[in-house]
CSV table of C-alpha atoms in Angstrom, one decimal:
chain,number,residue,atom,x,y,z
A,20,MET,CA,0.0,0.0,0.2
A,21,ASP,CA,1.4,3.4,-0.6
A,22,LEU,CA,0.6,6.4,0.8
A,23,LEU,CA,0.1,10.3,-0.4
A,24,VAL,CA,1.1,12.7,2.3
A,25,VAL,CA,-0.1,16.3,1.0
A,26,GLY,CA,1.6,18.9,3.2
A,27,ALA,CA,5.0,19.0,4.6
A,28,GLY,CA,4.9,20.6,7.7
A,29,GLU,CA,5.7,19.2,11.3
A,30,MET,CA,2.4,17.0,11.0
A,31,GLY,CA,2.8,15.8,7.4
A,32,ARG,CA,6.9,14.8,8.6
A,33,TRP,CA,5.0,13.2,11.3
A,34,VAL,CA,3.1,11.1,9.4
A,35,ALA,CA,5.6,9.9,6.9
A,36,ARG,CA,8.0,9.1,9.3
A,37,THR,CA,5.3,7.2,11.5
A,38,VAL,CA,3.8,4.8,8.5
A,39,ASP,CA,5.5,1.7,7.5
A,40,ARG,CA,5.0,2.1,4.0
A,41,PRO,CA,5.9,4.3,0.5
A,42,VAL,CA,5.2,7.7,1.2
A,43,ALA,CA,5.2,10.6,-1.5
A,44,LEU,CA,5.3,13.8,0.1
A,45,ALA,CA,3.5,17.0,-1.3
A,46,ASP,CA,3.6,20.9,-0.6
A,47,VAL,CA,2.4,23.8,-2.2
A,48,ASP,CA,6.3,24.9,-1.8
A,49,PRO,CA,8.0,22.5,-3.8
A,50,SER,CA,11.1,22.8,-1.9
A,51,THR,CA,9.9,22.1,1.4
A,52,ALA,CA,8.6,18.8,0.0
A,53,GLU,CA,12.1,18.2,-1.4
A,54,ARG,CA,13.7,19.1,1.5
A,55,ALA,CA,11.7,16.9,4.3
A,56,ALA,CA,11.7,13.7,2.1
A,57,ALA,CA,15.6,14.0,1.7
A,58,GLY,CA,15.6,14.2,5.9
A,59,LEU,CA,13.7,11.0,5.8
A,60,ASP,CA,14.5,7.7,4.9
A,61,GLY,CA,14.2,6.1,1.3
A,62,ARG,CA,10.5,5.1,1.8
A,63,VAL,CA,9.8,8.4,1.2
A,64,ARG,CA,9.6,10.9,-1.8
A,65,ALA,CA,8.5,14.2,-2.8
A,66,VAL,CA,6.3,14.7,-5.7
A,67,PRO,CA,4.7,18.0,-6.9
A,68,ALA,CA,1.5,19.7,-5.4
A,69,ASP,CA,-0.7,19.1,-8.6
A,70,THR,CA,0.8,15.6,-9.1
A,71,GLU,CA,-1.4,13.4,-11.6
A,72,GLU,CA,-0.6,10.2,-9.7
A,73,THR,CA,-3.2,7.9,-7.6
A,74,PHE,CA,-2.5,6.1,-4.0
A,75,ASP,CA,-3.9,3.7,-2.2
A,76,ALA,CA,-4.6,6.4,0.4
A,77,VAL,CA,-3.9,10.3,0.5
A,78,CYS,CA,-3.6,12.1,4.1
A,79,LEU,CA,-4.3,15.4,4.7
A,80,ALA,CA,-1.5,17.4,6.8
A,81,VAL,CA,-3.0,21.0,5.8
A,82,PRO,CA,-4.0,24.0,8.0
A,83,ILE,CA,-7.2,23.7,9.1
A,84,SER,CA,-8.1,26.9,7.0
A,85,VAL,CA,-8.1,24.6,3.5
A,86,VAL,CA,-9.1,21.1,4.5
A,87,GLY,CA,-12.5,21.3,3.0
A,88,GLU,CA,-10.8,22.5,-0.9
A,89,ALA,CA,-7.7,19.9,0.0
A,90,VAL,CA,-10.5,16.9,0.2
A,91,GLU,CA,-12.0,18.1,-3.1
A,92,ARG,CA,-8.4,18.7,-4.8
A,93,TYR,CA,-7.5,15.4,-3.7
A,94,ALA,CA,-10.2,13.0,-3.8
A,95,PRO,CA,-9.1,11.9,-7.1
A,96,ARG,CA,-5.7,11.1,-6.1
A,97,ALA,CA,-7.0,8.4,-3.4
A,98,GLU,CA,-8.3,5.1,-4.9
A,99,ARG,CA,-9.1,3.5,-1.9
A,100,ALA,CA,-8.7,5.7,1.2
A,101,MET,CA,-8.4,9.2,2.5
A,102,CYS,CA,-7.8,10.4,6.0
A,103,ASP,CA,-6.8,13.8,7.3
A,104,VAL,CA,-4.9,15.0,10.6
A,105,THR,CA,-5.6,18.7,10.6
A,106,GLY,CA,-6.8,19.2,14.1
A,107,VAL,CA,-10.3,20.0,13.2
A,108,MET,CA,-12.9,16.8,12.6
A,109,THR,CA,-16.4,18.2,11.6
A,110,THR,CA,-15.1,19.9,8.4
A,111,PRO,CA,-12.8,17.0,7.1
A,112,VAL,CA,-15.7,14.3,7.7
A,113,GLU,CA,-18.2,15.9,6.1
A,114,ALA,CA,-16.3,17.3,2.8
A,115,MET,CA,-14.9,13.6,2.9
A,116,ARG,CA,-18.4,12.0,2.8
A,117,GLY,CA,-19.1,14.1,-0.2
A,118,ALA,CA,-16.2,13.8,-2.1
A,119,LEU,CA,-15.2,10.3,-1.6
A,120,PRO,CA,-18.7,8.5,-1.1
A,121,ASP,CA,-17.4,4.8,-1.7
A,122,ARG,CA,-14.0,4.9,-0.5
A,123,GLU,CA,-12.5,4.3,3.2
A,124,ARG,CA,-12.4,7.7,5.5
A,125,VAL,CA,-11.2,8.4,8.6
A,126,SER,CA,-10.0,11.5,10.4
A,127,MET,CA,-7.1,11.7,13.1
A,128,HIS,CA,-5.6,14.1,15.6
A,129,PRO,CA,-2.9,13.1,17.3
A,130,LEU,CA,-2.7,15.7,20.4
A,131,PHE,CA,0.3,17.0,20.6
A,132,ALA,CA,3.0,18.4,18.8
A,133,ALA,CA,5.7,16.1,17.0
A,134,SER,CA,8.4,16.9,18.9
A,135,ASN,CA,6.2,15.4,21.6
A,136,ALA,CA,5.3,12.2,20.1
A,137,PRO,CA,4.5,9.7,20.7
A,138,GLY,CA,0.9,10.3,22.5
A,139,ASN,CA,-3.1,10.0,22.2
A,140,VAL,CA,-4.7,10.4,18.6
A,141,ALA,CA,-8.2,10.8,18.7
A,142,VAL,CA,-9.9,9.2,15.7
A,143,VAL,CA,-13.2,9.3,13.7
A,144,GLY,CA,-13.4,6.5,11.9
A,145,ASP,CA,-16.1,7.5,9.6
A,146,ALA,CA,-16.2,4.8,6.9
A,147,PRO,CA,-12.9,2.5,7.8
A,148,GLY,CA,-11.8,-0.3,5.9
A,149,PRO,CA,-8.3,-2.4,5.6
A,150,VAL,CA,-6.5,0.7,4.6
A,151,THR,CA,-7.3,2.7,7.0
A,152,ASP,CA,-6.8,-0.1,9.9
A,153,ALA,CA,-3.8,-0.6,8.1
A,154,LEU,CA,-2.3,3.1,8.6
A,155,LEU,CA,-3.9,3.2,12.1
A,156,MET,CA,-1.8,0.0,12.9
A,157,ASP,CA,1.3,2.0,12.2
A,158,VAL,CA,0.3,4.7,14.1
A,159,MET,CA,-0.3,2.7,17.0
A,160,ALA,CA,3.0,0.7,16.6
A,161,ALA,CA,5.1,3.8,16.9
A,162,GLY,CA,3.7,3.6,20.6
A,163,ASN,CA,0.5,6.2,20.6
A,164,HIS,CA,-2.6,5.6,22.0
A,165,THR,CA,-6.1,6.1,19.5
A,166,PHE,CA,-9.2,6.4,21.1
A,167,GLU,CA,-12.5,6.5,19.1
A,168,THR,CA,-14.7,9.7,19.0
A,169,THR,CA,-17.3,11.6,16.9
A,170,ALA,CA,-16.3,14.9,15.4
A,171,ALA,CA,-18.7,16.8,17.2
A,172,GLU,CA,-17.5,15.5,20.7
A,173,HIS,CA,-14.0,16.4,19.6
A,174,ASP,CA,-14.5,20.0,18.2
A,175,GLU,CA,-16.5,20.8,21.4
A,176,ALA,CA,-13.8,19.5,23.1
A,177,MET,CA,-11.5,21.4,21.5
A,178,LYS,CA,-13.2,24.5,22.8
A,179,THR,CA,-11.4,23.2,26.5
A,180,VAL,CA,-8.4,21.8,25.7
A,181,GLN,CA,-6.8,24.0,22.7
A,182,ALA,CA,-8.4,27.3,22.5
A,183,GLY,CA,-9.3,27.9,25.9
A,184,ALA,CA,-6.2,26.5,26.8
A,185,HIS,CA,-4.0,28.4,25.1
A,186,THR,CA,-6.2,31.9,25.5
A,187,ALA,CA,-4.9,30.8,29.7
A,188,ILE,CA,-1.3,30.6,28.7
A,189,LEU,CA,-0.8,33.4,26.4
A,190,ALA,CA,-2.5,36.0,28.4
A,191,TYR,CA,-0.6,35.0,31.5
A,192,ALA,CA,2.5,35.5,29.3
A,193,LEU,CA,1.3,38.8,28.2
A,194,ALA,CA,0.3,39.8,31.4
A,195,ALA,CA,3.1,39.2,33.2
A,196,GLY,CA,5.9,41.5,34.8
A,197,ASN,CA,9.6,40.7,34.3
A,198,VAL,CA,10.6,39.8,37.7
A,199,ARG,CA,13.9,38.2,38.8
A,200,GLU,CA,13.8,33.8,38.2
A,201,GLU,CA,14.6,34.0,41.9
A,202,PHE,CA,10.6,35.0,42.5
A,203,ALA,CA,9.5,31.8,41.1
A,204,THR,CA,7.1,29.7,42.5
A,205,PRO,CA,6.0,25.9,41.3
A,206,VAL,CA,2.9,27.5,39.9
A,207,SER,CA,4.5,30.5,38.1
A,208,ALA,CA,7.2,27.9,36.8
A,209,ALA,CA,5.2,25.4,35.7
A,210,LEU,CA,2.9,28.3,33.7
A,211,GLU,CA,6.3,29.9,32.1
A,212,ASP,CA,7.3,26.3,30.7
A,213,LEU,CA,4.0,26.2,29.5
A,214,VAL,CA,4.5,29.6,27.7
A,215,THR,CA,8.0,28.1,26.6
A,216,THR,CA,5.7,25.3,24.6
A,217,VAL,CA,3.0,27.2,23.1
A,218,THR,CA,5.3,30.3,21.8
A,219,GLY,CA,7.7,27.9,20.6
A,220,GLY,CA,5.3,27.0,17.6
A,221,THR,CA,4.1,29.0,14.8
A,222,PRO,CA,1.4,31.9,15.5
A,223,ARG,CA,-0.4,30.5,12.1
A,224,VAL,CA,-0.8,27.1,13.7
A,225,TYR,CA,-2.6,28.6,17.0
A,226,ARG,CA,-4.0,31.5,14.9
A,227,GLU,CA,-6.3,29.4,13.0
A,228,ILE,CA,-6.8,27.0,16.5
A,229,GLN,CA,-8.6,30.6,18.2
A,230,GLU,CA,-10.6,31.0,14.7
A,231,THR,CA,-11.8,27.6,14.4
A,232,PHE,CA,-13.0,26.9,18.0
A,233,GLU,CA,-14.7,28.9,20.4
A,234,GLY,CA,-13.0,28.8,24.4
A,235,ALA,CA,-11.1,32.2,24.4
A,236,ASP,CA,-14.1,34.4,25.3
A,237,ALA,CA,-15.3,32.1,28.1
A,238,VAL,CA,-11.5,31.9,29.7
A,239,ALA,CA,-12.1,35.8,29.2
A,240,GLU,CA,-15.0,35.9,31.3
A,241,ALA,CA,-13.7,33.6,33.8
A,242,ALA,CA,-10.8,35.9,34.5
A,243,ARG,CA,-13.2,38.9,35.1
A,244,ARG,CA,-15.3,37.0,37.4
A,245,ILE,CA,-12.3,36.3,39.4
A,246,ALA,CA,-10.9,40.0,39.2
A,247,ASP,CA,-14.0,41.0,40.3
A,248,ALA,CA,-14.8,38.9,43.4
A,249,GLU,CA,-14.2,39.4,47.0
A,250,GLY,CA,-15.0,37.8,49.8
A,251,GLU,CA,-17.0,34.8,49.9
A,252,ALA,CA,-17.2,35.1,46.0
A,253,PHE,CA,-13.9,34.4,45.2
A,254,ASP,CA,-14.1,31.3,47.6
A,255,ASP,CA,-17.2,30.1,45.5
A,256,CYS,CA,-14.8,30.3,42.2
A,257,TYR,CA,-11.9,28.7,44.2
A,258,ARG,CA,-14.0,25.9,45.2
A,259,GLU,CA,-15.7,25.2,41.8
A,260,ALA,CA,-12.4,25.6,39.8
A,261,GLY,CA,-11.4,22.6,41.9
A,262,GLU,CA,-14.3,20.9,41.0
């Protein structure tokens, strides 16, 4: 079985490394695909983004904002199956249903940066089969834990674990004063580590998450509630947070 991975960024390279089969890697920037393929083993080759080749499976590792368009564009290249690792699920699942009604379809979301692999991988098996099962076996063989979800449950969860969490971390970083390291507490040190993790990526990735999933406003409202709370109102917030 051969696989076309569309998108030679961080997660596209992760897919290419993780699957145990021949991989073709495409990107809108041909030099990016060529450099990525050269940095991987002999199973991986670079192909043009407008390739006319067909493959047993196509995996989309593209930005969230273009995944619907990418499904339409690359559906003819997928002979048996298509999957994605874009980080949103409702949009690609619905697009794949429309464009590939008679082929296997799975949406995956690795819940980690590639540098932190292995980890948890959310899976929506919309129309699974032997090809997508083989790909998931490769993911699990690399030490990742896969778990089934629905597109709706996943996208709702991302409001908290991505949009909300990132908002809280970035807001802390923006509000933090410039203090000497000796003043760090266990809580502030842990937050500083999280700030380093989040800001060590690229703004585009985090911007697309914020634009796709709600959650930032809820964090802002909670922060204002805590800031305004006095006496027992603060105690209520504290206890509620612990629950």
